Amino acid sequence: LIQPVAMDEGLRFAIREGGRTVGAGRVTKIIK
């Protein structure tokens, strides 16, 4: 990632590159 992002368990997210979605998911467990 270009910059850190705060995330909580259960949060859905999408990873975009050049305006196109290249990945998506949901945070299931925080390990750190």
Short mmCIF file of C-alpha atoms in Angstrom, two decimals:
data_model
loop_
_atom_site.label_atom_id
_atom_site.label_comp_id
_atom_site.label_asym_id
_atom_site.label_seq_id
_atom_site.Cartn_x
_atom_site.Cartn_y
_atom_site.Cartn_z
CA LEU A 1 0.00 0.00 0.00
CA ILE A 2 1.05 3.56 -0.54
CA GLN A 3 -0.03 4.58 2.96
CA PRO A 4 -1.17 2.78 6.13
CA VAL A 5 -4.92 2.24 6.59
CA ALA A 6 -6.73 1.49 9.86
CA MET A 7 -8.81 -1.69 9.61
CA ASP A 8 -11.04 -3.64 12.01
CA GLU A 9 -12.20 -7.24 11.98
CA GLY A 10 -15.18 -7.75 9.68
CA LEU A 11 -14.27 -4.79 7.46
CA ARG A 12 -14.63 -5.38 3.70
CA PHE A 13 -11.99 -3.85 1.46
CA ALA A 14 -10.97 -3.52 -2.18
CA ILE A 15 -7.47 -3.03 -3.60
CA ARG A 16 -7.37 -0.90 -6.72
CA GLU A 17 -4.59 -0.21 -9.17
CA GLY A 18 -4.96 2.27 -12.00
CA GLY A 19 -8.73 2.53 -11.47
CA ARG A 20 -9.20 -1.26 -11.76
CA THR A 21 -10.03 -3.52 -8.80
CA VAL A 22 -7.27 -6.12 -8.48
CA GLY A 23 -8.29 -7.64 -5.15
CA ALA A 24 -11.07 -7.63 -2.57
CA GLY A 25 -11.78 -9.34 0.73
CA ARG A 26 -12.76 -9.11 4.36
CA VAL A 27 -10.57 -8.80 7.46
CA THR A 28 -11.13 -11.97 9.51
CA LYS A 29 -8.35 -11.74 12.10
CA ILE A 30 -5.91 -9.06 13.26
CA ILE A 31 -2.50 -10.63 13.90
CA LYS A 32 -0.38 -7.63 14.83
#
